[in-house]
Coordinates of N, CA and C in Angstrom, one line a residue:
P657 N 1.7 -18.7 22.0 CA 2.3 -18.6 20.5 C 0.9 -19.5 19.1
E658 N 0.4 -20.4 20.9 CA 0.1 -21.8 19.6 C -1.9 -20.8 19.9
A659 N -2.0 -20.2 20.9 CA -4.0 -19.5 20.8 C -4.0 -18.3 20.0
A660 N -2.2 -17.4 20.1 CA -2.3 -16.1 19.4 C -2.6 -16.6 18.1
Q661 N -1.9 -17.4 17.0 CA -2.0 -18.0 15.6 C -3.2 -18.6 15.7
K662 N -4.3 -19.1 16.5 CA -5.6 -19.8 16.4 C -6.4 -18.5 16.4
A663 N -6.1 -17.5 17.2 CA -7.0 -16.3 16.9 C -6.5 -15.3 15.8
F664 N -5.2 -15.7 15.2 CA -4.7 -15.0 13.8 C -5.6 -15.6 12.2
E665 N -5.5 -16.9 13.1 CA -6.2 -17.6 11.8 C -7.9 -18.1 11.5
E666 N -8.2 -17.5 13.1 CA -9.4 -16.9 12.9 C -9.7 -15.6 12.1
G667 N -9.1 -14.7 12.5 CA -9.3 -12.8 12.0 C -9.3 -13.2 10.7
F668 N -8.1 -14.4 9.4 CA -7.7 -14.0 9.0 C -9.4 -15.0 8.0
A669 N -9.9 -16.1 9.1 CA -11.1 -16.3 8.0 C -12.5 -15.4 7.9
H670 N -11.9 -14.3 9.0 CA -13.6 -13.1 9.2 C -13.2 -12.4 8.1
Q671 N -12.0 -12.1 7.7 CA -11.7 -11.2 7.1 C -12.0 -12.1 5.4
N672 N -11.1 -13.0 5.0 CA -12.5 -13.6 4.1 C -14.0 -13.3 3.8
N673 N -14.2 -13.3 5.1 CA -15.5 -13.7 4.3 C -16.2 -11.7 4.8
Q674 N -15.4 -10.4 4.9 CA -15.9 -9.3 5.3 C -16.2 -9.6 6.0
K675 N -16.0 -9.8 7.3 CA -17.3 -10.0 8.6 C -15.8 -8.6 9.2
W676 N -16.0 -7.5 9.3 CA -14.6 -6.7 9.5 C -14.7 -7.1 10.6
D677 N -15.8 -6.6 11.6 CA -15.7 -6.4 13.0 C -14.8 -7.9 14.0
D678 N -15.5 -8.6 13.4 CA -15.1 -9.6 13.9 C -13.6 -10.1 13.7
A679 N -12.9 -9.9 12.1 CA -12.0 -10.1 12.3 C -10.6 -9.0 12.6
I680 N -11.2 -7.6 13.3 CA -10.4 -6.8 14.4 C -10.8 -7.4 15.5
A681 N -11.3 -8.0 16.0 CA -11.7 -8.8 17.6 C -10.6 -9.7 17.6
S682 N -10.8 -10.7 16.3 CA -9.2 -12.0 16.1 C -8.3 -11.5 16.5
Y683 N -8.4 -9.9 15.5 CA -6.2 -9.8 14.9 C -6.4 -8.7 16.6
K684 N -7.2 -8.3 17.4 CA -6.7 -8.0 18.3 C -6.3 -8.4 19.2
R685 N -7.4 -10.0 19.6 CA -6.6 -10.9 20.6 C -5.5 -11.5 20.5
A686 N -5.5 -11.9 18.9 CA -3.7 -12.3 18.2 C -2.6 -11.5 18.8
F687 N -2.7 -10.0 18.5 CA -2.0 -9.0 19.0 C -1.5 -9.2 20.8
E688 N -2.8 -9.4 21.3 CA -2.6 -8.9 23.0 C -2.2 -10.2 23.2
L689 N -2.0 -12.0 22.4 CA -1.8 -12.7 23.6 C -0.1 -13.0 22.6
D690 N 0.7 -12.3 21.9 CA 1.8 -11.9 21.4 C 1.8 -10.9 19.9
N691 N 2.6 -10.2 20.9 CA 2.6 -8.4 20.8 C 3.8 -8.5 19.1
S692 N 3.9 -9.9 18.9 CA 5.6 -10.2 18.0 C 4.8 -10.1 17.1
L693 N 3.4 -10.6 16.1 CA 3.1 -11.1 15.3 C 2.8 -9.6 14.4
A694 N 3.7 -9.2 13.7 CA 3.3 -7.8 12.9 C 2.4 -8.4 11.9
N695 N 2.0 -9.3 11.0 CA 0.9 -9.3 10.4 C -0.4 -9.7 11.0
A696 N -0.2 -9.9 12.4 CA -1.5 -9.6 12.6 C -1.8 -7.8 12.8
A697 N -1.1 -6.9 13.2 CA -1.1 -6.4 13.4 C -1.3 -5.0 11.9
Y698 N -0.8 -5.7 10.5 CA -0.6 -5.7 9.5 C -2.5 -5.8 9.2
N699 N -3.1 -7.1 9.2 CA -4.1 -7.4 8.6 C -5.7 -6.8 9.9
L700 N -4.9 -6.7 11.3 CA -6.0 -5.3 12.2 C -6.2 -3.9 11.1
G701 N -4.8 -3.4 10.3 CA -5.0 -1.9 9.1 C -6.3 -2.7 8.6
L702 N -5.8 -3.7 7.6 CA -6.5 -4.2 6.0 C -8.1 -4.0 6.8
A703 N -8.1 -5.0 7.9 CA -9.3 -5.1 8.3 C -10.4 -3.1 8.5
Y704 N -9.8 -3.0 9.5 CA -9.7 -0.7 10.3 C -10.2 -0.4 8.3
K705 N -9.1 -0.5 7.7 CA -9.6 0.0 6.6 C -10.0 0.3 6.0
A706 N -10.9 -1.3 5.6 CA -12.2 -1.8 5.0 C -13.4 -1.5 5.4
K707 N -13.4 -1.1 6.5 CA -14.1 -0.1 7.1 C -14.4 1.3 7.0
N708 N -13.0 1.4 6.3 CA -12.7 3.1 6.5 C -12.8 3.8 7.8
D709 N -12.1 2.9 8.4 CA -11.9 3.4 9.8 C -10.2 4.3 9.6
L710 N -9.7 5.2 9.6 CA -8.3 5.5 8.9 C -7.2 5.5 9.7
A711 N -7.9 5.7 11.0 CA -7.4 5.8 12.1 C -7.3 4.9 12.7
G712 N -7.7 4.2 12.7 CA -7.7 2.6 13.5 C -6.2 1.8 12.7
A713 N -7.0 1.7 11.0 CA -5.8 1.2 10.6 C -4.4 2.4 10.0
K714 N -4.2 3.8 10.3 CA -2.7 4.3 10.7 C -1.9 3.6 11.8
Q715 N -2.8 3.5 12.9 CA -2.5 2.8 14.0 C -1.5 1.3 14.3
A716 N -2.8 0.7 13.5 CA -2.1 -0.7 13.5 C -1.1 -1.0 12.5
F717 N -0.8 -0.6 11.2 CA -0.1 -0.7 10.3 C 1.7 0.7 11.1
I718 N 1.3 1.6 11.7 CA 2.7 1.9 12.8 C 2.9 0.8 14.0
Q719 N 1.5 -0.1 14.2 CA 1.9 -0.7 15.4 C 3.1 -2.2 14.7
A720 N 2.7 -2.3 13.6 CA 2.8 -3.6 12.6 C 4.2 -3.1 12.1
L721 N 4.7 -1.6 11.7 CA 6.1 -1.2 11.6 C 7.0 -1.0 12.3
A722 N 6.3 -1.1 13.6 CA 8.0 -1.0 14.9 C 8.2 -2.7 15.0
I723 N 7.7 -3.6 14.6 CA 7.8 -4.9 14.8 C 8.8 -5.1 13.8
D724 N 8.8 -4.4 12.4 CA 8.8 -5.3 11.8 C 8.6 -3.7 10.2
R725 N 10.8 -2.4 10.2 CA 10.7 -1.5 9.5 C 10.8 -1.9 8.5
N726 N 10.8 -3.0 8.1 CA 11.1 -3.2 6.8 C 9.5 -3.8 5.9
M727 N 8.6 -4.1 6.6 CA 7.6 -4.6 6.4 C 7.1 -3.8 4.9
T728 N 7.1 -4.0 3.9 CA 7.5 -3.3 2.7 C 5.2 -2.6 2.4
K729 N 4.3 -3.5 2.4 CA 2.9 -4.2 2.6 C 2.2 -2.8 4.0
A730 N 2.9 -2.2 5.0 CA 2.7 -1.6 5.5 C 3.0 -0.6 5.6
H731 N 4.4 0.0 4.5 CA 4.7 1.3 4.7 C 3.2 1.6 3.3
Y732 N 3.9 0.3 2.2 CA 2.2 0.9 1.6 C 0.8 1.2 1.7
M733 N 0.8 0.2 2.4 CA -1.2 1.1 3.4 C -0.8 2.7 3.9
M734 N 0.4 2.4 4.4 CA 0.5 3.8 5.0 C 0.8 4.9 3.7
A735 N 0.9 4.9 3.3 CA 1.1 5.8 1.6 C 0.1 5.7 0.6
V736 N -0.7 4.6 0.6 CA -2.2 4.9 0.5 C -2.9 6.1 1.4
I737 N -3.3 5.3 2.4 CA -3.3 6.2 3.7 C -3.0 7.8 3.8
H738 N -1.9 8.1 3.8 CA -1.1 9.1 3.4 C -1.9 10.5 2.1
N739 N -1.5 9.3 1.0 CA -2.1 9.9 0.0 C -3.5 10.3 0.2
T740 N -4.0 8.9 0.1 CA -5.8 9.8 0.9 C -5.9 10.8 1.3
Q741 N -5.5 11.0 2.4 CA -5.6 12.7 2.6 C -4.5 13.3 2.9
K742 N -4.2 13.3 1.6 CA -3.6 14.8 0.8 C -2.6 15.0 1.5
D743 N -1.8 13.5 2.4 CA -0.3 14.5 3.3 C 0.3 13.5 2.2
N744 N 1.2 13.7 0.9 CA 2.0 13.2 -0.1 C 3.2 13.4 0.2
K745 N 4.5 14.2 1.3 CA 5.2 14.3 2.0 C 5.3 12.5 2.3
K746 N 4.4 12.4 3.5 CA 5.1 11.6 4.0 C 4.3 10.2 3.2
A747 N 3.7 10.1 2.6 CA 3.4 8.8 1.6 C 4.2 8.8 0.8
I748 N 5.3 9.4 0.2 CA 6.9 9.5 0.0 C 7.6 9.1 0.3
E749 N 7.9 9.7 1.7 CA 8.6 8.4 2.7 C 8.2 7.5 2.8
H750 N 7.1 6.9 2.7 CA 6.8 5.8 3.2 C 7.3 5.0 1.6
L751 N 6.5 5.6 0.6 CA 7.1 4.8 -0.7 C 8.9 5.1 -0.7
N752 N 9.6 5.5 -0.7 CA 10.8 5.5 -0.7 C 11.9 4.4 0.7
N753 N 10.4 4.8 1.4 CA 11.0 3.0 2.7 C 11.1 1.5 1.5
I754 N 10.0 1.7 1.1 CA 9.3 0.4 0.5 C 11.0 0.3 -0.8
F755 N 11.2 1.4 -1.3 CA 12.2 1.1 -2.7 C 13.7 0.9 -2.2
R756 N 13.7 1.3 -1.1 CA 15.4 0.6 0.0 C 15.7 -0.5 0.0
V757 N 14.0 -1.0 0.3 CA 13.8 -2.5 0.5 C 13.7 -3.1 -1.0
E758 N 12.5 -2.6 -1.4 CA 12.1 -3.8 -2.3 C 11.8 -2.7 -3.4
P759 N 13.0 -3.0 -4.5 CA 13.2 -2.0 -5.4 C 11.7 -2.1 -6.6
D760 N 11.4 -3.7 -6.9 CA 10.8 -3.6 -8.1 C 9.4 -3.5 -7.0
Y761 N 8.8 -3.6 -6.6 CA 7.6 -3.6 -5.6 C 6.4 -2.2 -6.7
A762 N 5.6 -3.5 -7.2 CA 4.7 -2.6 -8.8 C 3.9 -1.4 -7.9
K763 N 2.8 -1.7 -7.1 CA 2.3 -1.4 -6.6 C 2.5 0.2 -5.8
A764 N 3.6 -0.5 -5.1 CA 4.3 1.6 -5.5 C 4.8 2.0 -5.6
H765 N 5.5 1.9 -7.2 CA 5.7 2.7 -8.3 C 4.4 3.8 -8.9
H766 N 3.6 2.4 -9.0 CA 2.1 3.5 -9.6 C 1.9 4.4 -9.0
L767 N 1.6 4.3 -7.4 CA 2.1 5.0 -6.2 C 2.5 6.4 -6.6
M768 N 3.5 6.5 -6.6 CA 4.9 7.0 -6.7 C 4.6 7.9 -8.2
G769 N 4.2 7.1 -9.5 CA 4.2 8.0 -10.9 C 2.5 8.7 -10.2
V770 N 1.3 7.8 -9.8 CA 0.7 8.7 -9.9 C 0.3 10.3 -8.3
I771 N 1.3 10.6 -7.9 CA 1.8 11.7 -6.8 C 2.5 12.7 -7.6
C772 N 3.1 11.5 -8.8 CA 4.5 12.8 -9.2 C 3.3 13.5 -10.2
R773 N 2.2 12.8 -10.7 CA 2.4 13.1 -12.0 C 0.4 14.1 -10.8
E774 N 0.6 14.2 -10.3 CA -1.0 15.5 -9.2 C -0.1 16.3 -9.3
S775 N 1.4 16.4 -9.0 CA 1.8 17.2 -8.3 C 2.7 18.3 -9.5
G776 N 2.1 17.5 -10.9 CA 3.5 18.5 -11.9 C 4.6 17.8 -12.6
D777 N 5.3 17.1 -11.2 CA 6.0 16.5 -11.8 C 6.7 15.4 -12.9
I778 N 6.8 15.6 -14.0 CA 5.9 15.1 -15.2 C 7.8 13.4 -15.1
E779 N 8.3 13.8 -15.4 CA 9.7 13.1 -16.0 C 9.2 11.8 -14.2
G780 N 9.3 12.0 -13.1 CA 9.5 11.2 -12.1 C 7.6 10.7 -12.2
A781 N 6.9 11.1 -12.7 CA 5.8 10.2 -13.0 C 6.2 9.3 -14.0
R782 N 7.3 10.0 -15.4 CA 6.8 8.8 -16.1 C 7.6 7.6 -15.9
L783 N 8.6 7.9 -15.8 CA 9.8 7.1 -14.6 C 9.2 5.9 -13.8
H784 N 8.7 6.4 -13.1 CA 7.4 5.4 -11.9 C 7.1 4.5 -13.1
F785 N 5.9 5.4 -13.6 CA 4.5 4.8 -14.8 C 6.1 3.4 -15.5
E786 N 7.5 3.8 -16.2 CA 7.4 3.0 -16.8 C 7.8 2.0 -16.0
K787 N 8.4 2.3 -15.0 CA 8.6 0.7 -13.7 C 7.9 0.0 -13.6
Y788 N 6.7 0.3 -13.1 CA 5.5 0.0 -12.9 C 4.9 -1.2 -13.8
I789 N 4.7 -0.4 -14.9 CA 4.2 -1.3 -16.5 C 5.0 -2.3 -17.0
K790 N 7.1 -2.0 -16.6 CA 7.8 -3.8 -16.7 C 7.3 -4.1 -15.5
L791 N 7.1 -3.8 -15.3 CA 7.4 -5.0 -13.7 C 5.2 -6.2 -13.7
V792 N 4.2 -5.7 -14.2 CA 3.3 -5.6 -14.6 C 3.1 -5.1 -15.4
P793 N 3.7 -5.8 -16.6 CA 2.6 -4.5 -18.1 C 0.9 -5.7 -17.9
N794 N 0.2 -6.0 -17.7 CA -1.3 -7.2 -17.7 C -1.5 -6.6 -16.4
D795 N -1.4 -5.7 -15.7 CA -2.3 -5.4 -14.0 C -3.6 -4.0 -15.1
P796 N -4.4 -4.7 -14.3 CA -5.6 -3.5 -14.3 C -5.0 -1.7 -14.9
F797 N -4.4 -1.2 -13.7 CA -4.3 0.2 -13.5 C -2.9 0.7 -15.3
A798 N -2.3 -0.7 -15.4 CA -0.6 -1.0 -16.5 C -1.2 0.3 -17.5
R799 N -3.0 -0.2 -18.5 CA -3.5 0.3 -19.2 C -3.6 2.0 -19.1
E800 N -4.1 2.1 -18.6 CA -3.8 3.6 -18.0 C -2.9 4.4 -17.6
A801 N -2.1 3.9 -16.8 CA -0.8 4.7 -17.4 C -0.1 4.0 -18.6
K802 N -0.2 3.2 -19.4 CA 0.5 3.6 -20.6 C -0.3 3.9 -21.5
E803 N -1.9 4.4 -21.7 CA -2.2 5.8 -21.9 C -1.4 7.3 -21.3
W804 N -2.0 6.9 -20.2 CA -1.0 8.3 -20.3 C 0.0 9.2 -20.5
L805 N 1.3 7.9 -20.9 CA 2.6 7.9 -21.1 C 2.8 8.0 -22.6
D806 N 1.8 7.4 -23.6 CA 1.4 8.4 -24.5 C 1.0 9.5 -24.8
S807 N 0.0 9.9 -23.6 CA -0.6 11.1 -24.3 C 0.7 12.3 -24.3
I808 N 1.8 12.0 -23.2 CA 3.1 13.2 -22.9 C 3.9 13.5 -24.6
R809 N 3.8 11.4 -25.0 CA 5.0 11.4 -25.4 C 4.3 12.1 -27.1
N810 N 3.1 12.4 -27.0 CA 2.3 12.6 -27.5 C 2.5 14.3 -27.7
R811 N 2.6 14.7 -26.9 CA 2.7 16.1 -26.5 C 3.9 16.7 -27.0
Q812 N 4.9 15.5 -25.9 CA 6.8 16.0 -26.2 C 7.1 16.1 -28.1
G813 N 6.7 14.6 -28.9 CA 6.5 15.1 -30.1 C 6.2 16.1 -31.0
S814 N 4.6 17.0 -30.7 CA 3.9 17.8 -31.3 C 5.2 18.9 -31.1
G815 N 5.9 19.5 -30.1 CA 6.0 20.7 -29.7 C 5.9 20.7 -28.6
R816 N 4.6 20.6 -28.5 CA 3.8 21.5 -27.0 C 4.0 20.4 -25.4

């Protein structure tokens, strides 16, 4: 386990320096040495995603979830990938898994709001954006969500 932890820490250092190939190699080594390291699999997924290798990222996040099925950050990244790939049914499944474990996961509420808005579920979008803004009112995307909510209220107020 000590060698695995060392490899994980090396991967983290490479990741912080945006040396994605080195990070991937280190995280793979950490995971080979100790396949119970869910965070090694998760960070491997982040490194693959940073390189825009969504297939590699998905595989790594699936490995992380096989170790810890309640790892909300891995479910979130899977939801992001599925949303990117226009598979919102699977994205919603992952977001619902997050809400079962961590109901106040702000980024998940934002993404669910976006998915609802894009699919025409105005009420669902409103509920998730309101929750998101309540949780992180100063988050960069909160302003955008507030503006959308205001536009909906204005349309409803004017009878349109």
